Coordinates of C-alpha atoms and ligand atoms in Angstrom, one line a residue:
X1 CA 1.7 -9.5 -22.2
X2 CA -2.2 -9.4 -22.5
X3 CA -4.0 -9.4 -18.9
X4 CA -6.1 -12.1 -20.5
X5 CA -3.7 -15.0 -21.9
X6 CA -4.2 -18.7 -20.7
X7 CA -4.1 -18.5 -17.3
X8 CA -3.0 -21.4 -14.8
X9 CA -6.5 -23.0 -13.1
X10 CA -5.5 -22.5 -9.6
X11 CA -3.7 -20.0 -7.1
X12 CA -3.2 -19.8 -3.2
X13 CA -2.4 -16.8 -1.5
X14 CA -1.3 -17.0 2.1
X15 CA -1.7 -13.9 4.3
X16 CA -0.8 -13.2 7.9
X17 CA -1.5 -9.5 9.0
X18 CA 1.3 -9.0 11.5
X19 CA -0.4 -5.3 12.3
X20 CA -2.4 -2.5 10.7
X21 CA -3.9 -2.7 7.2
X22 CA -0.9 -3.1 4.4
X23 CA -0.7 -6.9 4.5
X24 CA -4.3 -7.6 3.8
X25 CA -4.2 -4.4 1.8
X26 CA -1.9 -5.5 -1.1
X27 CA -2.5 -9.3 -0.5
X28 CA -6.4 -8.5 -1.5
X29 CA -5.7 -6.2 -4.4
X30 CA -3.2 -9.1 -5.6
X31 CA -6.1 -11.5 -5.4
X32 CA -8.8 -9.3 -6.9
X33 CA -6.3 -8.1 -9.7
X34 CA -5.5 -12.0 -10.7
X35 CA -9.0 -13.0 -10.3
X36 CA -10.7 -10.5 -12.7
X37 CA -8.2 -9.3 -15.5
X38 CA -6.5 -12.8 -15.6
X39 CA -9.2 -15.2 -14.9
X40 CA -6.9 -17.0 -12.0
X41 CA -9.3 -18.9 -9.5
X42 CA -7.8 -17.6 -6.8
X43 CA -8.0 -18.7 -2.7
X44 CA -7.2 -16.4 -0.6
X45 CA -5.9 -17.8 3.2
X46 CA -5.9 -14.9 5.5
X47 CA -6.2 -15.3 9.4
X48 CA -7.6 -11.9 10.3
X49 CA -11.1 -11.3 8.8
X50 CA -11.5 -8.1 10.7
X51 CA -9.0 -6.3 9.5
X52 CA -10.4 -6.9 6.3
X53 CA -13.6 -6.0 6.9
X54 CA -12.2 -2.6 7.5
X55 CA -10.9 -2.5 3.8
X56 CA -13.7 -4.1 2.5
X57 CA -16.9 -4.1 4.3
X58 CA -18.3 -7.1 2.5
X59 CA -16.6 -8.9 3.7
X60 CA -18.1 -11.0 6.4
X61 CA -15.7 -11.6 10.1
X62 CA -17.3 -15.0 11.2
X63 CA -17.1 -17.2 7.5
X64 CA -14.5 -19.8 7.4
X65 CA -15.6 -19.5 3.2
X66 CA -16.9 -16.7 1.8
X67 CA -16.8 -15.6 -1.9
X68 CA -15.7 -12.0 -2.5
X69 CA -15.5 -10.4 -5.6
X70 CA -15.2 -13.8 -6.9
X71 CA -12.0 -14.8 -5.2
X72 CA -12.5 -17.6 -2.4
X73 CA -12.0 -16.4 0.9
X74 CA -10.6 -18.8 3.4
X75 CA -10.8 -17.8 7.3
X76 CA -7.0 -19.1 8.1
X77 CA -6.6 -20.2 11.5
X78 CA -5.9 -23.4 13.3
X79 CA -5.9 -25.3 10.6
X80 CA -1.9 -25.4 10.4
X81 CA -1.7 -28.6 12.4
X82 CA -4.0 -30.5 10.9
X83 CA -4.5 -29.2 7.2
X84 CA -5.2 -32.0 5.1
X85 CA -7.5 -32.5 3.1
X86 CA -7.1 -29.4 1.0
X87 CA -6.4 -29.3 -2.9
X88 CA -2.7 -27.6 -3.8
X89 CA -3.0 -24.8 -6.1
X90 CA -1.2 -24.5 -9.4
X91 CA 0.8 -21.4 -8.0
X92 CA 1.2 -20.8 -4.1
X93 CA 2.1 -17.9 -3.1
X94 CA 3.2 -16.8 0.6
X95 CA 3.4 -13.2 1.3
X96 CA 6.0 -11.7 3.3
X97 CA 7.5 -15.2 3.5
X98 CA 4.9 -16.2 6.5
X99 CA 5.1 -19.9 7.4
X100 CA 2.9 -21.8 5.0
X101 CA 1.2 -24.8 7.2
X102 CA 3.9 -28.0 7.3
X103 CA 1.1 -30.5 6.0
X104 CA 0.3 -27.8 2.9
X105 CA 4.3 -28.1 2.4
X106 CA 4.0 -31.8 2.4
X107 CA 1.3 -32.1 0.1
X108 CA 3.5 -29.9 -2.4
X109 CA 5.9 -31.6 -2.6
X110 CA 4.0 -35.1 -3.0
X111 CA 1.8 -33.2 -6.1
X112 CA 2.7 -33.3 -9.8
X113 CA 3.1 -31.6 -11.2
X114 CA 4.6 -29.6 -8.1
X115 CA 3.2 -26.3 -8.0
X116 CA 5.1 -22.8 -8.2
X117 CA 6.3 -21.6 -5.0
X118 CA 6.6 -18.0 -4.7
X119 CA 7.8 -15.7 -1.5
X120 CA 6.1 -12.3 -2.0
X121 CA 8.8 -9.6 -0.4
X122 CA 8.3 -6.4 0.5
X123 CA 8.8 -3.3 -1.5
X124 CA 11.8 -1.3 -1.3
X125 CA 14.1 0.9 -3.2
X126 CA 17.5 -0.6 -2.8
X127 CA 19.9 -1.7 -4.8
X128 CA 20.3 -5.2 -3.7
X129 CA 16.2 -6.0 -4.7
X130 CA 17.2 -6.1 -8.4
X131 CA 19.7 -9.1 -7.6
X132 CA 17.6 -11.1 -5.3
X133 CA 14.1 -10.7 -7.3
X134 CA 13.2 -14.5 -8.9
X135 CA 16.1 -16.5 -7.0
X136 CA 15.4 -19.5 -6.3
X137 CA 15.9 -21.2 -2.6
X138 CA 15.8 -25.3 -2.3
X139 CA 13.7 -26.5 0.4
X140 CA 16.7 -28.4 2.8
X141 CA 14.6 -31.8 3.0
X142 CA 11.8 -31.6 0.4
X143 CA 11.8 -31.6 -3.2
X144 CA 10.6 -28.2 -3.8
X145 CA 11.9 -25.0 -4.9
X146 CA 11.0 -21.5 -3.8
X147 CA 11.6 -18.3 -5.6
X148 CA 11.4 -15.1 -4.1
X149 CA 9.1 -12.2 -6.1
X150 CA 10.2 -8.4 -5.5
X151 CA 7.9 -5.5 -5.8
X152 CA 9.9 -2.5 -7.4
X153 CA 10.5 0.8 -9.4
X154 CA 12.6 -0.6 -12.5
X155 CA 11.7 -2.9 -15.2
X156 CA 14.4 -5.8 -13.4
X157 CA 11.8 -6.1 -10.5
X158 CA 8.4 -7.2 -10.5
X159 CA 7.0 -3.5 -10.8
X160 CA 4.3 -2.0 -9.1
X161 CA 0.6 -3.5 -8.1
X162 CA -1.6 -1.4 -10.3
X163 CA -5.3 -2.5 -12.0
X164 CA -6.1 -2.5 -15.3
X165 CA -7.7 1.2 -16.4
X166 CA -6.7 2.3 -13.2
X167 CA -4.7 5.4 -14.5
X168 CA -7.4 6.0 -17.2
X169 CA -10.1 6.1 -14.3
X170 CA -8.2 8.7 -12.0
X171 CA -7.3 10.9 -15.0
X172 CA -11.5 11.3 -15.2
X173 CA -12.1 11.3 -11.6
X174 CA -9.5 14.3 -11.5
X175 CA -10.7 16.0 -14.6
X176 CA -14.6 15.9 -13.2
X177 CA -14.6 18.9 -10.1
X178 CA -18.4 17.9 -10.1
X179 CA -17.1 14.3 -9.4
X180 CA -14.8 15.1 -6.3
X181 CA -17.0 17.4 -5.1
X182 CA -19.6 14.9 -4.6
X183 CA -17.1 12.6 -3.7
X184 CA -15.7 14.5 -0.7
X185 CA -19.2 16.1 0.0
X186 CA -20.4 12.1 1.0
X187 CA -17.6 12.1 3.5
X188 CA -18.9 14.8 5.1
X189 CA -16.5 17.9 3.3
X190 CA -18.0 21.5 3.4
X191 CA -17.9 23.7 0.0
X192 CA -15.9 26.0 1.9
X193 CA -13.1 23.2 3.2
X194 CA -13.1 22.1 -0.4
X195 CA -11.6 25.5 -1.8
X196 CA -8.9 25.2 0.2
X197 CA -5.7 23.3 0.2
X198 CA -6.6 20.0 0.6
X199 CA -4.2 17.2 2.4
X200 CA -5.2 13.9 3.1
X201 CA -3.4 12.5 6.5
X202 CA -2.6 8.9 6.8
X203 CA 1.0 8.5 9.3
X204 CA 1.7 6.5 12.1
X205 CA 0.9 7.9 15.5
X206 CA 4.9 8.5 16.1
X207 CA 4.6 11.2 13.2
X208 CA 5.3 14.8 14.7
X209 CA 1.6 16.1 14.4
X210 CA 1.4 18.2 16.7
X211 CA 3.8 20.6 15.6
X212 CA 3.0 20.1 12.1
X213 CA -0.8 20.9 13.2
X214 CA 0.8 24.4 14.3
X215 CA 2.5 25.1 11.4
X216 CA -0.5 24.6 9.2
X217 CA -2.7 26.2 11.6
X218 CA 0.0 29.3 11.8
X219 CA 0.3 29.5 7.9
X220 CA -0.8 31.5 5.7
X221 CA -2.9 29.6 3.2
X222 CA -6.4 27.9 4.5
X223 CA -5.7 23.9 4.7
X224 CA -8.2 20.9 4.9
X225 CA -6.7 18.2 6.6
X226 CA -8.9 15.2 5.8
X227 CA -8.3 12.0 8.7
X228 CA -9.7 9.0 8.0
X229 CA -11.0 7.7 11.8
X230 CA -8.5 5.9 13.9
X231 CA -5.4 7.3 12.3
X232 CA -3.2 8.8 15.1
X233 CA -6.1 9.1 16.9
X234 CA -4.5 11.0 20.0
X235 CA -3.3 13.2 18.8
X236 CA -6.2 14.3 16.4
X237 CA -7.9 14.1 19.3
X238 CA -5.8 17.0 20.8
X239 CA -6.4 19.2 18.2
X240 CA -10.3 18.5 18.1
X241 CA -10.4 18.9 22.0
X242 CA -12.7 16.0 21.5
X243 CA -13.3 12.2 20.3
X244 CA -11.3 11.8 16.8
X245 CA -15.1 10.4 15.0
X246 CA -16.3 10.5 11.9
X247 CA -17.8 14.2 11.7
X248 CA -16.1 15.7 13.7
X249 CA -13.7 18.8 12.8
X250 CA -12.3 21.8 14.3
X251 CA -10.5 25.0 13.3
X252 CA -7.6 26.9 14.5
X253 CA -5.8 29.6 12.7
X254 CA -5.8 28.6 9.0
X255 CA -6.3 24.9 9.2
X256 CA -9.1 22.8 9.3
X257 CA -9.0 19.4 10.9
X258 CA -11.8 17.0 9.6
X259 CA -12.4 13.2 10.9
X260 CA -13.5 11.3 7.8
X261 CA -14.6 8.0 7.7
X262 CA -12.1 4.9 7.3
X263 CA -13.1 3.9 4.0
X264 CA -13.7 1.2 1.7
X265 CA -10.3 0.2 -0.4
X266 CA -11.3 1.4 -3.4
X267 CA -13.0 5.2 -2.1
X268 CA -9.9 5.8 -0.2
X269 CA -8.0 5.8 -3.7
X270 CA -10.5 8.9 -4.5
X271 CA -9.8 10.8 -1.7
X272 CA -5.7 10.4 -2.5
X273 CA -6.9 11.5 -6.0
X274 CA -9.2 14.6 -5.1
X275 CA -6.6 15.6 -2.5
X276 CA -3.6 18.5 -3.5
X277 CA -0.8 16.5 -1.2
X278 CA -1.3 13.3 0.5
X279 CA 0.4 12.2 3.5
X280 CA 1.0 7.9 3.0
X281 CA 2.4 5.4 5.1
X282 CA 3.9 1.7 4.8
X283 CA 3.3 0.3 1.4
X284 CA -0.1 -0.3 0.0
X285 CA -1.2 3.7 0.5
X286 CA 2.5 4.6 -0.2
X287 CA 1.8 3.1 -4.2
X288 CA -1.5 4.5 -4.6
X289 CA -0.2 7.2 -3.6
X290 CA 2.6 7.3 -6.5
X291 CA -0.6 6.2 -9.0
X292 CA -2.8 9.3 -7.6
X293 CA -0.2 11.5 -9.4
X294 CA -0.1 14.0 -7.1
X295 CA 2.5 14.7 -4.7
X296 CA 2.9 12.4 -1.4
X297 CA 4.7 12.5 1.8
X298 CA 6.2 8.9 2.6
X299 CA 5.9 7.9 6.5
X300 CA 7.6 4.4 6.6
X301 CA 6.7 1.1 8.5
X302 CA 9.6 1.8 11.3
X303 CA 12.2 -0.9 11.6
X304 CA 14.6 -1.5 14.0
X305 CA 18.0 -0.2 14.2
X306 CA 16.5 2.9 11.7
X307 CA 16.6 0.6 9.0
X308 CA 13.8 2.5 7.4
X309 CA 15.9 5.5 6.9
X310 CA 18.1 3.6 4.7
X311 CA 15.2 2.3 2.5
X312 CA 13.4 5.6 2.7
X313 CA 17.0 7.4 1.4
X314 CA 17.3 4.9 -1.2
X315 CA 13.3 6.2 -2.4
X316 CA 14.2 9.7 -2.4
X317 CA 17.7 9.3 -3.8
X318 CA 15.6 7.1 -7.0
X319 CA 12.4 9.5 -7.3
X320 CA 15.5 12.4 -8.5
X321 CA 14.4 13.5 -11.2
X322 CA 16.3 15.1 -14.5
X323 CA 16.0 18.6 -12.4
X324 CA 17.5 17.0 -9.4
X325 CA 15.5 16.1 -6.5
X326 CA 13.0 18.0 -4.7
X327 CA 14.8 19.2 -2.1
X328 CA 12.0 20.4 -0.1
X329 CA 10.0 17.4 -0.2
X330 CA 13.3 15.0 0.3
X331 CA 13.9 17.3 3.7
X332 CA 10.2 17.2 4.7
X333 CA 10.4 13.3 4.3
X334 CA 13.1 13.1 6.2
X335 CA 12.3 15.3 9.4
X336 CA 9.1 13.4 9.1
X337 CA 10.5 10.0 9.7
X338 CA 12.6 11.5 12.2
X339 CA 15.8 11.5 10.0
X340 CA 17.9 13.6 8.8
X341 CA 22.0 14.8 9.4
X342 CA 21.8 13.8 12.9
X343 CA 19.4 11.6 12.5
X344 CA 17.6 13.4 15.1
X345 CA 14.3 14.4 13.2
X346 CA 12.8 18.2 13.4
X347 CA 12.2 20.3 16.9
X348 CA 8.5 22.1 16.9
X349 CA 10.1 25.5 15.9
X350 CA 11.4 23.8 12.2
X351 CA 8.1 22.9 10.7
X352 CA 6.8 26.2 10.0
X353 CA 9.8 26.6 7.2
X354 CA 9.9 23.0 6.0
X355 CA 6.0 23.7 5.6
X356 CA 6.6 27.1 3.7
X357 CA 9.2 25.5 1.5
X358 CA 7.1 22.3 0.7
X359 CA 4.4 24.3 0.0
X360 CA 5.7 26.6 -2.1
X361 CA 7.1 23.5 -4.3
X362 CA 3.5 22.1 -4.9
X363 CA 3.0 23.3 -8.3
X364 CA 6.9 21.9 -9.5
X365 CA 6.3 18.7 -7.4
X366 CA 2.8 17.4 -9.2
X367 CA 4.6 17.6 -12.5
X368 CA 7.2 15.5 -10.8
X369 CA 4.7 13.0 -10.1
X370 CA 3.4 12.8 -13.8
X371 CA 6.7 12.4 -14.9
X372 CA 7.5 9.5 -11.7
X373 CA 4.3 7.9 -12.7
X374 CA 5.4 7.4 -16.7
X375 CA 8.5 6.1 -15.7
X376 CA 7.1 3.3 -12.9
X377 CA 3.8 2.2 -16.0
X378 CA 7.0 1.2 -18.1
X379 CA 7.7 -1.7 -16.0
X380 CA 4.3 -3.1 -16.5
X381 CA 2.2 -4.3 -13.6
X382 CA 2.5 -6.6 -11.1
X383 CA -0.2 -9.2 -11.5
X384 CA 0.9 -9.7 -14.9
X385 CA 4.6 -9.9 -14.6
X386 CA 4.1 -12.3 -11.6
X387 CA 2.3 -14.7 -13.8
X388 CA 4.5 -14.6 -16.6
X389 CA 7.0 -15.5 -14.2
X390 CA 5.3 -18.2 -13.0
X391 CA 4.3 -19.7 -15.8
X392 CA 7.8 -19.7 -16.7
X393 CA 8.8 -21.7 -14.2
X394 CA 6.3 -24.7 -15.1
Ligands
TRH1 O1 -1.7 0.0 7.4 P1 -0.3 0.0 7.0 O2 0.6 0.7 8.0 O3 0.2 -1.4 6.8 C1 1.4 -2.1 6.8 C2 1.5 -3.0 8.0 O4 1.9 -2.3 9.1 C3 2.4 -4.1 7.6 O5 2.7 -4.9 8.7 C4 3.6 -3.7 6.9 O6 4.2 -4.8 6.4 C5 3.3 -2.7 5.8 O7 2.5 -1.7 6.3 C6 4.5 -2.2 5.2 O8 -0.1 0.8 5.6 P2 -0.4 0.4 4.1 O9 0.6 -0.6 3.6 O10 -0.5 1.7 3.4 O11 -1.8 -0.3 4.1 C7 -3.0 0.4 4.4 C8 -4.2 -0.2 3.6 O12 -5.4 0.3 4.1 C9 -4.1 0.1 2.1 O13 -4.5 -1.0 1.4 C10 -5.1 1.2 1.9 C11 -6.1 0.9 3.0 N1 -7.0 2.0 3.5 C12 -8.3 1.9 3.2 O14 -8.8 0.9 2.6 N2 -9.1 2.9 3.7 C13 -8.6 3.9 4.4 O15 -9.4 4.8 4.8 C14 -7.2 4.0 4.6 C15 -6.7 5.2 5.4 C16 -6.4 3.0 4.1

């Protein structure tokens, strides 16, 4: 399907950020991407303003309305009890099933025509998504019908968020050294820290980083770590012997550890793409990172009960490729979420060979990523598949 058929008039996004930066994250590129390649009009309702700000400094924390990038930006807060009056969109979509407001509901189901309901879900791996993506569940008392929209890695999910030209503009971003070494010069990157191995660092603060840290400082090979600020800050702040800010950087042995600004959305997709190996978390950074074709270690949103290390199994078991998996990645990943055989992660002493073997499988692992990266464009984009599916449901 064209990015630029008819498209419905009106769309409502509904965002809660339960923590960190992913739910605004993917709810904003959602917005942007329907907005400007499909021509949606689309509001977005988010209740955390700040958090945004952080992704995208124009963004301004005190506006109930504000236009950004031509979508309208609602500040969402309060307003559950007593909604009304507010027009319902064509196509509502609530991410991460949040609550929509009851009077919102109401008005719904009073509209006609009613509008598409649609539960954004998380992404995952498993087997199961592929049954559940587009059911439909019947409100109990209203007359309204909600369908639930899967992210995923096969053509009978929705796919992947991913912008129009978006591959086209990395490919010359990445074939342009003048380019990224501008790019990583404005964040502060010395020529010298440039020619080495570069490695982007974005983890929870649970990650084992301090013994990775002495692996990479014990290794052979000179490493840039590039942090953007606030990431596991205590434990950068270790290393550094001082405050994790922007600027500041330290050397031991062969690594270099450099505090880099938190950056703007779209800037932190050229540091994944003028990086050699990027370490991702959650789910918005975790894609990019798939679209920066180069190879990624995945540090997932933890869940209770380890649930994670089922849905992070079920990513390395589908990224196998014909050659069989990359073992020395799918061990790395594992160790780093603190899985494994015993489940027990990775003691201090282990890193410095899980480090020599992933590093040694660079080369064979960035060709694995061209080759994931063909097979996740054949299952179209997001945006688009989203709409054709709600347009089929009107
Ligand atoms: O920040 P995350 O850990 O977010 C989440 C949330 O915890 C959420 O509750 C959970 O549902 C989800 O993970 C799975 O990781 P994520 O998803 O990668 O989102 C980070 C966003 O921040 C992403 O859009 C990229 C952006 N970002 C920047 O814009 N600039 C930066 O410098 C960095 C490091 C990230």
């Amino acid at each position: 399907m064209s990015r630029h058929d008819d498209s419905p008039t009106t769309l409502a996004i509904f965002c809660k950020v339960v923590d960190n930066y992913g739910d605004i994250g993917i709810c904003w590129r959602l917005a942007r991407m329907l907005r400007q390649e499909h021509g949606v009009a689309v509001t977005l309702w988010v209740d955390d303003l700040r958090s945004f700000r952080r992704i995208w400094p124009a963004v301004m924390e005190d506006a109930d309305a504000q236009t950004v990038e031509g979508v309208l930006v609602r500040h969402w807060r309060g307003q559950d009890g007593a909604w009304m009056p507010e027009e319902v969109a064509d196509i509502v979509i609530e991410f991460f099933g949040v609550d929509l407001p009851p009077a919102y509901v109401a008005a719904m189901a009073e509209r006609a025509p009613r509008p598409v309901w649609i539960n954004y879900e998380g992404l995952s791996a498993e087997e199961w998504v592929e049954g559940c993506h587009t059911l439909p569940s019947m409100h109990p008392r209203l007359k309204l019908t909600k369908h639930f929209f899967f992210p995923g890695f096969t053509a009978r999910t929705g796919g992947l968020l991913r912008e129009e030209g978006l591959i086209a503009e990395r490919e010359r971003f990445q074939a342009d050294p003048a380019a990224q070494a501008a790019f990583l010069h404005g964040l502060g990157v010395r020529a010298d820290e440039q020619e080495a191995l570069k490695v982007s660092l974005f983890c929870y603060p649970h990650a084992p980083l301090a013994a990775l840290f002495a692996a990479w400082a014990a290794g052979g090979r000179p490493l840039t770590c590039l942090v953007p600020e606030g990431v596991a800050h205590l434990q950068v702040a270790d290393f550094l012997g001082g405050a994790p800010v922007p600027g500041a950087v330290a050397t031991r042995g062969s690594l270099t550890l450099r505090v880099v600004p938190f950056m703007a959305q779209h800037d932190y997709d050229r540091l994944l793409w003028a990086c050699d190996l990027n370490f991702v978390r959650g789910e918005d950074s975790w894609v990019r990172a798939q679209w920066a074709g180069r190879p990624f270690v995945w540090h997932i949103y933890p869940q209770d009960e380890n649930l994670h290390h089922v849905k992070l199994r079920a990513f390395l078991e589908k990224t196998t490729g014909d050659d069989g998996h990359p073992a020395a990645l799918a061990e790395f990943s594992l160790r780093w979420n603190g899985a494994g055989d015993d489940e027990a992660g990775a003691g201090p002493a282990d890193w410095p060979a899980l480090w020599t073997s992933l590093q040694a499988d660079l080369p064979r692992l960035t060709g694995h990523a061209a080759a994931w990266q063909a097979r996740m464009l054949a299952n179209g984009d997001l945006a688009s598949n989203l709409l054709r599916f709600a347009r089929s449901l009107r």
